[in-house]
Coordinates of C-alpha atoms in Angstrom, one line a residue:
X1 CA 0.0 0.0 0.0
X2 CA 1.3 3.4 -0.9
X3 CA 2.2 5.9 1.9
X4 CA -0.6 8.2 3.1
X5 CA -0.9 11.5 1.1
X6 CA -0.6 14.0 3.9
X7 CA -1.6 17.7 3.5
X8 CA 2.1 18.5 3.6
X9 CA 2.8 16.2 0.6
X10 CA -0.2 17.7 -1.3
X11 CA 1.2 21.2 -1.0
X12 CA 4.0 20.3 -3.3
X13 CA 1.6 19.9 -6.2
X14 CA 1.9 23.1 -8.3
X15 CA -0.5 24.7 -10.6
X16 CA 0.0 26.4 -13.9
X17 CA 0.7 30.2 -13.6
X18 CA -1.9 32.6 -14.8
X19 CA -1.2 34.8 -17.7
X20 CA -1.6 38.6 -17.3
X21 CA -3.0 40.3 -20.4
X22 CA -1.4 43.4 -21.9
X23 CA -4.6 45.3 -21.0
X24 CA -4.3 44.4 -17.4
X25 CA -0.6 45.4 -17.3
X26 CA -1.5 48.8 -18.8
X27 CA -4.1 49.3 -16.2
X28 CA -1.5 48.5 -13.5
X29 CA 0.3 51.8 -14.4
X30 CA -2.5 53.6 -12.5
X31 CA -1.0 52.5 -9.2
X32 CA -0.6 55.4 -6.7
X33 CA 2.8 56.8 -5.8
X34 CA 3.0 55.0 -2.5
X35 CA 3.0 51.6 -4.2
X36 CA 6.5 50.6 -5.4
X37 CA 6.9 49.1 -8.9
X38 CA 8.0 45.8 -7.4
X39 CA 4.8 45.3 -5.4
X40 CA 2.1 46.9 -7.6
X41 CA -0.7 44.6 -8.3
X42 CA -2.5 44.5 -11.7
X43 CA -6.0 45.8 -11.5
X44 CA -8.8 44.9 -13.8
X45 CA -11.0 47.7 -15.1
X46 CA -14.6 47.4 -13.9
X47 CA -17.8 49.3 -14.5
X48 CA -17.8 52.3 -12.2
X49 CA -20.5 51.8 -9.6
X50 CA -21.1 53.1 -6.1
X51 CA -22.9 52.1 -2.9
X52 CA -26.4 51.1 -3.8
X53 CA -29.5 49.3 -2.6
X54 CA -30.2 46.2 -4.6
X55 CA -33.2 43.9 -4.6
X56 CA -32.2 40.4 -3.5
X57 CA -35.3 38.3 -4.5
X58 CA -37.6 40.9 -3.0
X59 CA -35.4 42.0 0.0
X60 CA -33.6 45.3 -0.4
X61 CA -29.9 45.3 0.8
X62 CA -27.1 47.8 0.8
X63 CA -24.0 46.8 -1.2
X64 CA -20.7 48.6 -1.2
X65 CA -18.3 48.2 -4.1
X66 CA -14.6 48.7 -4.7
X67 CA -15.3 51.7 -7.0
X68 CA -16.5 53.6 -3.9
X69 CA -12.9 53.5 -2.6
X70 CA -10.3 54.0 -5.4
X71 CA -6.7 53.5 -4.3
X72 CA -5.8 57.2 -3.9
X73 CA -8.9 57.7 -1.7
X74 CA -7.9 54.7 0.5
X75 CA -4.4 56.0 0.9
X76 CA -5.5 59.4 1.9
X77 CA -8.2 58.1 4.3
X78 CA -5.7 55.9 6.2
X79 CA -2.6 58.2 5.8
X80 CA -2.4 58.7 9.6
X81 CA -3.2 55.1 10.6
X82 CA -1.0 52.1 11.3
X83 CA -2.6 48.7 10.7
X84 CA -1.3 46.3 13.3
X85 CA -1.9 42.8 12.0
X86 CA -2.0 40.5 15.1
X87 CA -1.6 37.0 13.9
X88 CA -0.3 35.7 10.6
X89 CA -2.5 32.7 9.8
X90 CA -4.6 32.3 6.7
X91 CA -6.4 35.7 7.0
X92 CA -3.4 37.5 8.4
X93 CA -1.3 36.4 5.4
X94 CA -3.9 37.4 2.8
X95 CA -5.2 40.7 4.3
X96 CA -1.7 41.8 5.3
X97 CA -0.1 41.4 1.9
X98 CA -3.0 43.1 0.2
X99 CA -2.8 46.1 2.6
X100 CA 0.9 46.3 1.9
X101 CA 0.5 46.1 -1.8
X102 CA -2.2 48.9 -1.6
X103 CA 0.5 51.1 -0.1
X104 CA -0.9 51.4 3.4
X105 CA 1.1 51.5 6.6
X106 CA 0.9 47.9 8.0
X107 CA 2.9 46.0 10.5
X108 CA 2.7 42.4 11.7
X109 CA 2.7 41.2 15.3
X110 CA 3.4 37.5 16.1
X111 CA 5.3 35.5 18.6
X112 CA 9.0 36.0 17.9
X113 CA 10.8 33.1 16.2
X114 CA 7.6 31.0 16.0
X115 CA 6.3 29.4 12.8
X116 CA 4.2 32.5 11.9
X117 CA 7.3 34.7 12.4
X118 CA 9.2 32.6 9.9
X119 CA 6.3 32.7 7.4
X120 CA 6.1 36.4 7.7
X121 CA 9.8 36.8 7.1
X122 CA 9.5 34.6 4.0
X123 CA 6.8 37.0 2.8
X124 CA 9.1 40.0 3.1
X125 CA 8.2 41.4 6.5
X126 CA 11.3 42.7 8.1
X127 CA 12.0 42.4 11.9
X128 CA 12.2 45.8 13.5
X129 CA 10.7 47.5 10.5
X130 CA 7.3 46.0 10.0
X131 CA 7.5 42.7 11.9
X132 CA 7.3 42.8 15.7
X133 CA 6.1 40.9 18.8
X134 CA 2.4 41.1 19.3
X135 CA 2.8 43.5 22.2
X136 CA 5.0 45.9 20.3
X137 CA 2.8 45.8 17.2
X138 CA -0.3 46.5 19.4
X139 CA 1.5 49.4 21.0
X140 CA 2.5 50.9 17.6
X141 CA -0.8 50.2 15.8
X142 CA -3.9 52.5 15.6
X143 CA -6.1 49.9 14.0
X144 CA -5.6 46.6 15.9
X145 CA -6.5 43.7 13.6
X146 CA -7.1 40.8 15.8
X147 CA -6.6 37.9 13.4
X148 CA -5.4 35.4 15.9
X149 CA -7.2 32.0 16.0
X150 CA -10.4 32.0 18.0
X151 CA -8.8 30.0 20.8
X152 CA -5.7 32.3 20.8
X153 CA -8.0 35.4 21.0
X154 CA -9.5 34.0 24.1
X155 CA -6.2 33.1 25.8
X156 CA -4.4 36.4 24.8
X157 CA -7.2 38.8 25.6
X158 CA -6.5 39.4 29.3
X159 CA -3.1 40.7 28.2
X160 CA -4.0 42.2 24.8
X161 CA -6.8 44.4 26.1
X162 CA -4.5 46.8 27.8
X163 CA -3.3 47.9 24.4
X164 CA -6.8 48.7 23.2
X165 CA -6.7 52.3 24.3
X166 CA -8.9 55.4 23.4
X167 CA -8.5 56.5 19.8
X168 CA -7.7 53.1 18.5
X169 CA -9.9 50.8 16.5
X170 CA -10.4 47.1 17.3
X171 CA -11.0 45.0 14.1
X172 CA -12.0 41.4 13.7
X173 CA -12.7 39.1 10.7
X174 CA -15.1 37.0 12.7
X175 CA -17.8 37.7 15.3
X176 CA -16.8 34.6 17.3
X177 CA -15.0 36.3 20.3
X178 CA -17.4 39.1 20.7
X179 CA -20.7 37.2 20.3
X180 CA -19.6 34.3 22.5
X181 CA -18.1 36.5 25.2
X182 CA -19.5 34.3 28.0
X183 CA -17.1 31.7 26.8
X184 CA -14.2 33.8 25.4
X185 CA -14.4 36.7 27.9
X186 CA -13.5 39.1 25.1
X187 CA -15.2 42.3 26.2
X188 CA -13.7 45.4 24.5
X189 CA -13.6 48.8 26.3
X190 CA -16.5 51.1 25.6
X191 CA -14.4 53.9 24.3
X192 CA -13.1 52.4 21.0
X193 CA -14.7 51.5 17.7
X194 CA -15.2 47.8 17.3
X195 CA -15.7 46.6 13.7
X196 CA -15.3 43.5 11.5
X197 CA -14.8 42.7 7.9
X198 CA -15.3 39.0 7.1
X199 CA -14.1 37.9 3.7
X200 CA -16.2 35.0 2.4
X201 CA -13.3 32.6 1.8
X202 CA -9.9 31.6 3.0
X203 CA -7.1 34.1 3.4
X204 CA -5.3 32.3 0.5
X205 CA -8.4 33.0 -1.7
X206 CA -8.4 36.6 -0.5
X207 CA -4.9 37.0 -1.7
X208 CA -5.3 35.1 -5.0
X209 CA -8.4 37.1 -6.1
X210 CA -6.7 40.3 -5.2
X211 CA -3.7 39.5 -7.3
X212 CA -6.0 38.6 -10.2
X213 CA -7.6 42.0 -9.9
X214 CA -11.0 40.5 -9.0
X215 CA -11.7 40.7 -5.2
X216 CA -13.6 38.5 -2.8
X217 CA -17.1 39.3 -1.4
X218 CA -17.1 40.2 2.2
X219 CA -19.4 41.2 5.0
X220 CA -18.9 44.1 7.4
X221 CA -20.5 44.9 10.8
X222 CA -20.2 47.4 13.6
X223 CA -20.3 46.3 17.2
X224 CA -19.4 49.6 18.8
X225 CA -19.4 53.1 17.1
X226 CA -17.6 55.7 19.2
X227 CA -16.4 58.0 16.4
X228 CA -19.6 58.0 14.4
X229 CA -17.7 56.7 11.4
X230 CA -17.2 53.0 12.3
X231 CA -19.2 51.7 9.4
X232 CA -17.4 53.9 6.9
X233 CA -14.1 52.7 8.4
X234 CA -15.1 49.0 8.2
X235 CA -16.1 49.4 4.5
X236 CA -12.8 51.2 3.7
X237 CA -10.8 48.5 5.4
X238 CA -12.8 45.8 3.6
X239 CA -11.8 47.3 0.3
X240 CA -8.2 47.8 1.4
X241 CA -7.8 44.1 2.4
X242 CA -9.1 42.9 -1.0
X243 CA -12.9 42.9 -1.2
X244 CA -14.6 43.4 -4.5
X245 CA -18.0 44.1 -2.9
X246 CA -19.3 44.2 0.6
X247 CA -22.7 43.8 2.3
X248 CA -23.7 44.7 5.9
X249 CA -24.5 42.3 8.7
X250 CA -24.2 42.1 12.4
X251 CA -21.5 40.4 14.5
X252 CA -24.0 37.8 15.6
X253 CA -25.4 37.0 12.2
X254 CA -21.9 36.8 10.7
X255 CA -20.7 34.2 13.2
X256 CA -24.0 32.2 13.1
X257 CA -24.0 32.0 9.3
X258 CA -20.2 31.4 9.2
X259 CA -20.0 28.5 11.6
X260 CA -23.2 27.0 10.2
X261 CA -21.9 27.3 6.6
X262 CA -18.5 25.8 7.3
X263 CA -20.0 22.7 8.9
X264 CA -22.7 22.4 6.2
X265 CA -22.5 23.0 2.4
X266 CA -19.1 24.7 2.4
X267 CA -17.0 21.9 4.0
X268 CA -18.5 19.3 6.3
X269 CA -21.6 18.6 4.2
X270 CA -19.6 18.4 1.0
X271 CA -17.1 15.9 2.4
X272 CA -19.9 13.8 3.9
X273 CA -22.0 13.7 0.7
X274 CA -19.0 13.0 -1.5
X275 CA -17.8 10.2 0.8
X276 CA -21.3 8.6 1.0
X277 CA -21.8 8.6 -2.8
X278 CA -18.3 7.3 -3.5
X279 CA -18.6 4.5 -1.0
X280 CA -21.9 3.3 -2.4
X281 CA -20.4 3.2 -5.9
X282 CA -17.4 1.3 -4.8
X283 CA -19.6 -1.2 -2.8
X284 CA -21.5 -1.9 -6.0
X285 CA -18.4 -2.8 -8.0
X286 CA -17.5 0.5 -9.7
X287 CA -13.8 1.2 -10.1
X288 CA -12.0 3.9 -8.0
X289 CA -11.5 6.1 -11.0
X290 CA -15.1 5.9 -12.1
X291 CA -16.4 6.4 -8.6
X292 CA -14.2 9.5 -8.1
X293 CA -15.0 11.0 -11.6
X294 CA -18.7 10.6 -11.2
X295 CA -18.7 11.9 -7.6
X296 CA -16.0 14.6 -7.4
X297 CA -14.2 15.4 -10.6
X298 CA -17.3 16.1 -12.7
X299 CA -18.8 18.2 -9.9
X300 CA -15.7 20.3 -9.3
X301 CA -14.4 20.7 -12.9
X302 CA -17.6 20.8 -14.9
X303 CA -20.9 21.3 -13.0
X304 CA -20.0 23.5 -10.0
X305 CA -18.3 26.1 -12.2
X306 CA -21.5 26.4 -14.3
X307 CA -23.5 27.1 -11.1
X308 CA -20.9 29.7 -10.0
X309 CA -21.1 31.5 -13.4
X310 CA -24.8 31.3 -14.2
X311 CA -26.9 29.6 -11.5
X312 CA -28.4 26.2 -10.7
X313 CA -31.0 26.5 -13.4
X314 CA -28.4 27.1 -16.1
X315 CA -26.4 24.1 -14.9
X316 CA -29.6 22.0 -15.2
X317 CA -30.3 23.3 -18.7
X318 CA -26.7 22.6 -19.8
X319 CA -27.1 18.9 -19.0
X320 CA -28.9 16.1 -20.8
X321 CA -32.7 15.8 -20.4
X322 CA -32.2 12.5 -18.6
X323 CA -29.8 14.1 -16.1
X324 CA -32.1 17.1 -15.7
X325 CA -35.1 14.9 -15.0
X326 CA -33.3 12.8 -12.4
X327 CA -31.9 15.9 -10.6
X328 CA -35.3 17.6 -10.5
X329 CA -36.9 14.4 -9.0
X330 CA -34.2 13.7 -6.4
X331 CA -33.4 17.3 -5.2
X332 CA -36.5 17.4 -2.9
X333 CA -35.5 14.0 -1.5
X334 CA -32.1 15.3 -0.5
X335 CA -33.7 18.5 0.8
X336 CA -36.1 16.6 3.1
X337 CA -33.3 14.3 4.3
X338 CA -30.8 17.1 5.0
X339 CA -33.1 19.8 6.5
X340 CA -33.4 18.1 9.9
X341 CA -29.6 17.8 10.1
X342 CA -29.2 21.5 9.2
X343 CA -31.8 22.5 11.8
X344 CA -29.9 20.6 14.4
X345 CA -26.6 22.1 13.2
X346 CA -28.0 25.7 13.4
X347 CA -29.2 25.1 17.0
X348 CA -25.8 23.8 17.9
X349 CA -24.2 27.0 16.6
X350 CA -26.8 29.2 18.3
X351 CA -26.6 27.6 21.7
X352 CA -22.8 27.8 21.8
X353 CA -22.1 24.1 21.6
X354 CA -20.0 24.5 18.5
X355 CA -18.1 27.3 20.2
X356 CA -17.3 25.2 23.3
X357 CA -16.1 22.4 21.1
X358 CA -13.9 24.7 19.0
X359 CA -12.4 26.5 22.0
X360 CA -11.7 23.3 23.9
X361 CA -10.0 21.7 20.9
X362 CA -8.1 24.9 19.8
X363 CA -6.8 25.3 23.4
X364 CA -5.0 22.0 23.4
X365 CA -1.2 22.2 23.3
X366 CA -1.3 19.5 20.6
X367 CA -4.1 21.0 18.6
X368 CA -2.0 21.4 15.5
X369 CA -0.9 17.8 15.5
X370 CA -4.4 16.6 16.3
X371 CA -5.9 18.6 13.4
X372 CA -3.1 17.3 11.1
X373 CA -3.9 13.7 12.2
X374 CA -7.6 14.1 11.3
X375 CA -7.0 15.9 8.0
X376 CA -4.3 13.5 7.0
X377 CA -6.8 10.7 7.6
X378 CA -9.1 12.4 5.0
X379 CA -6.2 12.7 2.6
X380 CA -5.6 9.0 3.1
X381 CA -9.1 8.0 2.3
X382 CA -9.2 6.0 -0.9
X383 CA -11.5 8.6 -2.5
X384 CA -8.9 11.4 -2.1
X385 CA -5.9 9.2 -2.9
X386 CA -7.7 8.5 -6.2
X387 CA -8.4 12.2 -6.6
X388 CA -4.7 13.0 -6.3
X389 CA -4.0 10.7 -9.3
X390 CA -7.0 12.1 -11.3
X391 CA -6.0 15.7 -10.7
X392 CA -2.6 14.9 -12.1
X393 CA -4.2 13.9 -15.4
X394 CA -5.7 17.3 -15.9
X395 CA -4.0 19.0 -18.9
X396 CA -3.3 22.2 -17.0
X397 CA -1.3 20.3 -14.4
X398 CA 1.1 19.1 -17.0

């Protein structure tokens, strides 16, 4: 039997570089003076639009777009601010590099000589210049971006809160610590703005879409508005960290929907449904390659992109009449089967059960090793070992 395909091993698989068109390169010359030529990011021209109220299937909602905050305006708005990025995980990496490429004054605060410190140095952050300990960065910063893990936010808050002084802004990318304060004990002082911008994707995606000139969608919320401009500040930061468009929410709604979605359709539900379908095919004598192609590869490479581009109805219409008929007939069956699970999941998020589980696990000294053990077990499932081979057959991988 072959050796397990761990996450570390899978990171070595490279993808083909994207080409940047001459038109995109010409647009990049619009970069403002504070962005050096070596770090300027190509920007894609978009229709100029502003903040507006849109009709979402009968419900009006405010939407903010990148064109509300051109680069020159962002740089002027934040000219007297220092972004202190506390933590350099997935979101810290993506948001920090985007802020830096946008020519804003940003520093990173992490534990000296730890893994995050080494990653930050590899990304060009310089000790003593824009890379500091968490305490020193929190002292120097005016906008404290608390992007530590949820468990780390809980354990560091008793010490970190002394740096959240009047005139500063406390920023999050998740409502977790504030909403579940009974468990996290994160209660900010009453004399500072407390805001969030939550990109709807991993920090790596935040970075990739920014470099492509596209931008991720994000939500913003205000927990505390002392200055009277907390929402404006949250939206501006949202654009500065790489958002393409932004919608408003609350801290509570953000964390409820986020925890619920991660465990459901975004990650947990997908893995569970893929695994169930694959195992049934294998049990009925289908080969590994056929089971994977009919379960995962066709979904990810063919059908899901159609949904992303044009909607579910378009994807249905793009398939054969036989496929369409079966999908229409069985969708209600899956909805009926899944809805009780989703109701139970939402209640688990709402009553704090998911928070307790996450904090308990994330507080273990061995949490990294424990997570790696579980995710490596997924990588070693036959379905994903087959997937590693199938992905290698894609023409773009060659």
